[in-house]
Amino acid sequence: ARNIEIVPEIEMPGHSLAALSCYPKLSCTGGPFSIFPFFKGPGITRDILCAGKEETFAFLEKVLGEVFEIFPSKYIHIGGDEAPKARWKTCPKCQKRIQDEGLQDEEELQSWFIERVGRFVESRGKRIIGWDEILQGGLPAGAAVMSWRGVEGGTAAASAGHDVVMSPTSHCYFDYTYERIDTRRAWSFEPVPRELQPARARHILGLQANFWSHINREPEEVDAQVFPRLLGIAQRGWSPKSTGAWEGFRRRVQAHLPHLEAMGIRYYSDESVVPTAGGEE
Ligand code: ACM
Ligand code: ZN
């Protein structure tokens, strides 16, 4: 009804502590693990899914199979980011996998992991998209990339013919403060890098703003983190490159603030939109 397609993300092999807490045997060490106390920072853990155990893949295929039934999207996001390799380095099963598959190291094991899951996803008529770490050690054919550690990974992937969504921390991270990324900065983001050959520009599918809710959890906190800068990123996402000056857009955002208020959205008083103090009125 709203022309929105939801793409679910199932993180692997890292950022999987919640799954490991319930199924510790899917880790390298066997656990036990707990998600408490909740993360106050990035939430990167040494314990990740074991790449040496067949159970890991049986589990992922079962979970993904359920996800395919719930979400009709063409893409399934499989994460791939921020997976420390310390456990894999000392796990006999992971090391055996490296040997058996003729891999160089743990980075190639991650690539093998993603490729295996990618083949499963493709066998169900879907495509994978993952964070730019999936470029390390070789990218499976047909995979799309979400570029978050800058735009370089996305530029490299698009140059190699992969589809890309740009989402760099420099402009697109709405868990960051407005001091780092205000509405004007979000609005100023250019998702198609200048150095990309024009013939490859069509591989830049678009952009995405990220909001991770493990630190700002309360609805009013989320409202302020996301609004009004989401208007800036949305404008950038659906506009042609020559999209006019900031001042005109700023006035339109100002005019839109009462609408946000009427919807009960507790937006942030962003100085780049309303230069004087305030902004609630
Ligand atoms: C990410 O922010 N770890 C994708
Ligand atoms: Zn292992």
GROMACS .gro file of C-alpha atoms and ligand atoms in nm:
model
  286
    1ALA     CA    1   0.000   0.000   0.000
    2ARG     CA    2   0.289   0.240   0.072
    3ASN     CA    3   0.539   0.118  -0.189
    4ILE     CA    4   0.775   0.001   0.083
    5GLU     CA    5   0.970  -0.324   0.067
    6ILE     CA    6   1.109  -0.442   0.400
    7VAL     CA    7   1.445  -0.620   0.376
    8PRO     CA    8   1.513  -0.822   0.692
    9GLU     CA    9   1.866  -0.861   0.825
   10ILE     CA   10   1.980  -1.182   0.993
   11GLU     CA   11   2.331  -1.121   1.122
   12MET     CA   12   2.609  -1.375   1.072
   13PRO     CA   13   2.869  -1.486   1.165
   14GLY     CA   14   2.914  -1.201   1.417
   15HIS     CA   15   2.660  -0.993   1.608
   16SER     CA   16   2.490  -1.320   1.695
   17LEU     CA   17   2.511  -1.327   2.074
   18ALA     CA   18   2.133  -1.345   2.113
   19ALA     CA   19   2.125  -1.663   1.903
   20LEU     CA   20   2.430  -1.805   2.083
   21SER     CA   21   2.269  -1.740   2.421
   22CYS     CA   22   1.985  -1.969   2.317
   23TYR     CA   23   2.197  -2.215   2.117
   24PRO     CA   24   2.547  -2.206   2.274
   25LYS     CA   25   2.651  -2.521   2.084
   26LEU     CA   26   2.656  -2.311   1.764
   27SER     CA   27   2.960  -2.121   1.899
   28CYS     CA   28   3.324  -2.237   1.891
   29THR     CA   29   3.355  -2.274   2.270
   30GLY     CA   30   3.011  -2.399   2.366
   31GLY     CA   31   2.934  -2.104   2.593
   32PRO     CA   32   2.740  -2.036   2.810
   33PHE     CA   33   2.648  -1.680   2.700
   34SER     CA   34   2.417  -1.406   2.821
   35ILE     CA   35   2.285  -1.092   2.657
   36PHE     CA   36   2.270  -0.922   2.998
   37PRO     CA   37   2.375  -0.661   3.088
   38PHE     CA   38   2.273  -0.497   2.758
   39PHE     CA   39   2.549  -0.339   2.549
   40LYS     CA   40   2.624   0.027   2.613
   41GLY     CA   41   2.856   0.049   2.312
   42PRO     CA   42   2.896  -0.109   1.969
   43GLY     CA   43   2.808  -0.461   2.082
   44ILE     CA   44   3.091  -0.652   1.916
   45THR     CA   45   3.166  -0.987   2.080
   46ARG     CA   46   3.450  -1.237   2.045
   47ASP     CA   47   3.195  -1.518   2.034
   48ILE     CA   48   3.051  -1.567   1.689
   49LEU     CA   49   2.888  -1.856   1.501
   50CYS     CA   50   3.127  -2.150   1.452
   51ALA     CA   51   3.211  -2.193   1.084
   52GLY     CA   52   3.336  -2.548   1.137
   53LYS     CA   53   3.010  -2.703   1.258
   54GLU     CA   54   2.747  -2.829   1.015
   55GLU     CA   55   2.484  -2.752   1.283
   56THR     CA   56   2.552  -2.382   1.229
   57PHE     CA   57   2.443  -2.403   0.867
   58ALA     CA   58   2.147  -2.627   0.943
   59PHE     CA   59   2.034  -2.364   1.194
   60LEU     CA   60   2.084  -2.073   0.956
   61GLU     CA   61   1.900  -2.249   0.674
   62LYS     CA   62   1.608  -2.317   0.905
   63VAL     CA   63   1.595  -1.958   1.026
   64LEU     CA   64   1.634  -1.815   0.675
   65GLY     CA   65   1.368  -2.055   0.547
   66GLU     CA   66   1.124  -1.906   0.798
   67VAL     CA   67   1.234  -1.553   0.707
   68PHE     CA   68   1.167  -1.622   0.337
   69GLU     CA   69   0.811  -1.716   0.424
   70ILE     CA   70   0.751  -1.397   0.621
   71PHE     CA   71   0.930  -1.142   0.398
   72PRO     CA   72   0.865  -1.141   0.022
   73SER     CA   73   1.164  -0.911  -0.050
   74LYS     CA   74   1.407  -0.997  -0.330
   75TYR     CA   75   1.702  -0.923  -0.100
   76ILE     CA   76   1.790  -1.081   0.232
   77HIS     CA   77   2.054  -0.900   0.438
   78ILE     CA   78   2.296  -1.146   0.595
   79GLY     CA   79   2.508  -0.896   0.790
   80GLY     CA   80   2.871  -1.005   0.774
   81ASP     CA   81   3.008  -0.705   0.966
   82GLU     CA   82   3.224  -0.681   1.275
   83ALA     CA   83   3.303  -1.051   1.323
   84PRO     CA   84   3.626  -1.084   1.526
   85LYS     CA   85   3.819  -1.395   1.425
   86ALA     CA   86   3.983  -1.478   1.763
   87ARG     CA   87   3.760  -1.780   1.830
   88TRP     CA   88   3.795  -1.918   1.479
   89LYS     CA   89   4.175  -1.898   1.514
   90THR     CA   90   4.177  -2.138   1.810
   91CYS     CA   91   3.877  -2.358   1.723
   92PRO     CA   92   3.978  -2.707   1.598
   93LYS     CA   93   3.658  -2.735   1.390
   94CYS     CA   94   3.709  -2.396   1.222
   95GLN     CA   95   4.075  -2.479   1.157
   96LYS     CA   96   3.976  -2.815   1.008
   97ARG     CA   97   3.732  -2.635   0.780
   98ILE     CA   98   4.011  -2.403   0.663
   99GLN     CA   99   4.224  -2.712   0.584
  100ASP     CA  100   3.946  -2.912   0.419
  101GLU     CA  101   3.835  -2.623   0.199
  102GLY     CA  102   4.190  -2.520   0.106
  103LEU     CA  103   4.148  -2.171   0.252
  104GLN     CA  104   4.432  -1.933   0.343
  105ASP     CA  105   4.308  -1.795   0.671
  106GLU     CA  106   4.008  -1.688   0.882
  107GLU     CA  107   3.921  -1.402   0.644
  108GLU     CA  108   3.882  -1.654   0.364
  109LEU     CA  109   3.679  -1.869   0.601
  110GLN     CA  110   3.438  -1.579   0.645
  111SER     CA  111   3.420  -1.543   0.269
  112TRP     CA  112   3.353  -1.919   0.237
  113PHE     CA  113   3.082  -1.888   0.507
  114ILE     CA  114   2.906  -1.602   0.328
  115GLU     CA  115   2.936  -1.775  -0.008
  116ARG     CA  116   2.781  -2.094   0.131
  117VAL     CA  117   2.489  -1.905   0.282
  118GLY     CA  118   2.463  -1.699  -0.037
  119ARG     CA  119   2.427  -2.016  -0.245
  120PHE     CA  120   2.146  -2.132  -0.017
  121VAL     CA  121   1.969  -1.795  -0.040
  122GLU     CA  122   2.003  -1.794  -0.420
  123SER     CA  123   1.870  -2.150  -0.441
  124ARG     CA  124   1.548  -2.004  -0.299
  125GLY     CA  125   1.531  -1.735  -0.564
  126LYS     CA  126   1.659  -1.451  -0.342
  127ARG     CA  127   1.973  -1.238  -0.341
  128ILE     CA  128   2.201  -1.157  -0.051
  129ILE     CA  129   2.310  -0.814   0.055
  130GLY     CA  130   2.573  -0.769   0.327
  131TRP     CA  131   2.791  -0.506   0.493
  132ASP     CA  132   3.113  -0.413   0.315
  133GLU     CA  133   3.318  -0.664   0.518
  134ILE     CA  134   3.182  -0.931   0.283
  135LEU     CA  135   3.421  -0.785   0.021
  136GLN     CA  136   3.718  -0.919   0.220
  137GLY     CA  137   3.840  -1.253   0.094
  138GLY     CA  138   3.627  -1.234  -0.222
  139LEU     CA  139   3.262  -1.145  -0.286
  140PRO     CA  140   3.015  -1.410  -0.403
  141ALA     CA  141   2.880  -1.341  -0.753
  142GLY     CA  142   2.533  -1.188  -0.737
  143ALA     CA  143   2.586  -1.044  -0.389
  144ALA     CA  144   2.504  -0.679  -0.321
  145VAL     CA  145   2.696  -0.463  -0.075
  146MET     CA  146   2.594  -0.209   0.185
  147SER     CA  147   2.885   0.029   0.231
  148TRP     CA  148   2.908   0.157   0.589
  149ARG     CA  149   3.281   0.208   0.662
  150GLY     CA  150   3.292   0.499   0.419
  151VAL     CA  151   3.199   0.478   0.050
  152GLU     CA  152   3.523   0.307  -0.063
  153GLY     CA  153   3.391  -0.047  -0.024
  154GLY     CA  154   3.078   0.043  -0.217
  155THR     CA  155   3.282   0.212  -0.489
  156ALA     CA  156   3.503  -0.097  -0.528
  157ALA     CA  157   3.200  -0.328  -0.533
  158ALA     CA  158   3.017  -0.116  -0.794
  159SER     CA  159   3.334  -0.099  -1.007
  160ALA     CA  160   3.338  -0.480  -1.000
  161GLY     CA  161   2.974  -0.490  -1.115
  162HIS     CA  162   2.798  -0.552  -0.782
  163ASP     CA  163   2.491  -0.361  -0.674
  164VAL     CA  164   2.547  -0.124  -0.381
  165VAL     CA  165   2.357   0.069  -0.117
  166MET     CA  166   2.559   0.354   0.031
  167SER     CA  167   2.526   0.401   0.404
  168PRO     CA  168   2.849   0.550   0.539
  169THR     CA  169   2.900   0.646   0.904
  170SER     CA  170   3.002   0.994   0.782
  171HIS     CA  171   2.643   1.092   0.688
  172CYS     CA  172   2.400   0.806   0.746
  173TYR     CA  173   2.433   0.700   1.111
  174PHE     CA  174   2.139   0.828   1.310
  175ASP     CA  175   2.253   0.671   1.634
  176TYR     CA  176   2.528   0.938   1.626
  177THR     CA  177   2.473   1.284   1.776
  178TYR     CA  178   2.350   1.586   1.579
  179GLU     CA  179   2.688   1.744   1.651
  180ARG     CA  180   2.838   1.488   1.418
  181ILE     CA  181   2.554   1.455   1.168
  182ASP     CA  182   2.290   1.725   1.154
  183THR     CA  183   2.006   1.749   0.903
  184ARG     CA  184   2.215   1.960   0.668
  185ARG     CA  185   2.497   1.707   0.668
  186ALA     CA  186   2.258   1.417   0.605
  187TRP     CA  187   2.100   1.619   0.321
  188SER     CA  188   2.444   1.690   0.170
  189PHE     CA  189   2.533   1.324   0.117
  190GLU     CA  190   2.608   1.225  -0.243
  191PRO     CA  191   2.565   0.848  -0.284
  192VAL     CA  192   2.724   0.821  -0.630
  193PRO     CA  193   3.101   0.872  -0.588
  194ARG     CA  194   3.258   1.111  -0.838
  195GLU     CA  195   3.539   0.866  -0.916
  196LEU     CA  196   3.296   0.594  -1.021
  197GLN     CA  197   3.284   0.539  -1.397
  198PRO     CA  198   2.946   0.663  -1.529
  199ALA     CA  199   2.872   0.316  -1.673
  200ARG     CA  200   2.904   0.172  -1.321
  201ALA     CA  201   2.688   0.438  -1.151
  202ARG     CA  202   2.374   0.233  -1.215
  203HIS     CA  203   2.506  -0.018  -0.960
  204ILE     CA  204   2.449   0.240  -0.684
  205LEU     CA  205   2.094   0.138  -0.598
  206GLY     CA  206   2.056   0.417  -0.345
  207LEU     CA  207   2.126   0.506   0.015
  208GLN     CA  208   2.014   0.409   0.362
  209ALA     CA  209   2.017   0.576   0.702
  210ASN     CA  210   2.097   0.347   0.995
  211PHE     CA  211   1.955   0.359   1.341
  212TRP     CA  212   2.065   0.099   1.597
  213SER     CA  213   1.828   0.092   1.890
  214HIS     CA  214   2.042  -0.079   2.154
  215ILE     CA  215   2.149   0.249   2.316
  216ASN     CA  216   1.855   0.486   2.254
  217ARG     CA  217   1.568   0.251   2.328
  218GLU     CA  218   1.279   0.474   2.438
  219PRO     CA  219   1.038   0.590   2.166
  220GLU     CA  220   1.093   0.960   2.240
  221GLU     CA  221   1.471   0.912   2.222
  222VAL     CA  222   1.433   0.733   1.891
  223ASP     CA  223   1.214   1.017   1.755
  224ALA     CA  224   1.484   1.273   1.835
  225GLN     CA  225   1.767   1.066   1.690
  226VAL     CA  226   1.579   1.010   1.366
  227PHE     CA  227   1.382   1.335   1.309
  228PRO     CA  228   1.424   1.579   1.144
  229ARG     CA  229   1.743   1.449   0.978
  230LEU     CA  230   1.556   1.161   0.816
  231LEU     CA  231   1.389   1.425   0.598
  232GLY     CA  232   1.735   1.528   0.473
  233ILE     CA  233   1.841   1.176   0.382
  234ALA     CA  234   1.502   1.101   0.222
  235GLN     CA  235   1.529   1.415   0.008
  236ARG     CA  236   1.873   1.303  -0.105
  237GLY     CA  237   1.754   0.952  -0.178
  238TRP     CA  238   1.473   1.043  -0.414
  239SER     CA  239   1.614   1.356  -0.578
  240PRO     CA  240   1.820   1.388  -0.894
  241LYS     CA  241   2.176   1.509  -0.839
  242SER     CA  242   2.102   1.877  -0.914
  243THR     CA  243   1.855   1.914  -0.634
  244GLY     CA  244   1.878   2.281  -0.547
  245ALA     CA  245   2.014   2.479  -0.259
  246TRP     CA  246   2.007   2.402   0.109
  247GLU     CA  247   1.813   2.718   0.193
  248GLY     CA  248   1.502   2.614  -0.002
  249PHE     CA  249   1.507   2.269   0.150
  250ARG     CA  250   1.564   2.411   0.498
  251ARG     CA  251   1.249   2.625   0.462
  252ARG     CA  252   1.047   2.323   0.354
  253VAL     CA  253   1.173   2.122   0.651
  254GLN     CA  254   1.080   2.411   0.882
  255ALA     CA  255   0.731   2.415   0.735
  256HIS     CA  256   0.711   2.040   0.791
  257LEU     CA  257   0.798   2.050   1.162
  258PRO     CA  258   0.439   2.128   1.274
  259HIS     CA  259   0.326   1.821   1.077
  260LEU     CA  260   0.577   1.607   1.266
  261GLU     CA  261   0.450   1.757   1.589
  262ALA     CA  262   0.088   1.685   1.494
  263MET     CA  263   0.191   1.323   1.439
  264GLY     CA  264   0.330   1.313   1.793
  265ILE     CA  265   0.691   1.287   1.675
  266ARG     CA  266   0.928   1.437   1.932
  267TYR     CA  267   1.188   1.561   1.687
  268TYR     CA  268   1.522   1.715   1.778
  269SER     CA  269   1.572   2.095   1.778
  270ASP     CA  270   1.831   2.088   1.503
  271GLU     CA  271   2.024   2.416   1.473
  272SER     CA  272   2.090   2.353   1.104
  273VAL     CA  273   1.713   2.369   1.042
  274VAL     CA  274   1.607   2.631   1.297
  275PRO     CA  275   1.917   2.839   1.374
  276THR     CA  276   1.784   3.007   1.688
  277ALA     CA  277   1.731   2.809   2.007
  278GLY     CA  278   1.404   2.622   2.021
  279GLY     CA  279   1.224   2.467   1.728
  280GLU     CA  280   0.934   2.313   1.916
  281GLU     CA  281   0.700   2.592   1.811
  282ACM     C1  282   2.749  -0.156   1.123
  282ACM     O1  283   2.724  -0.042   1.163
  282ACM     N1  284   2.819  -0.239   1.197
  282ACM     C2  285   2.703  -0.201   0.994
  283ZN      ZN  286   3.459  -2.283   1.541
   0.00000   0.00000   0.00000
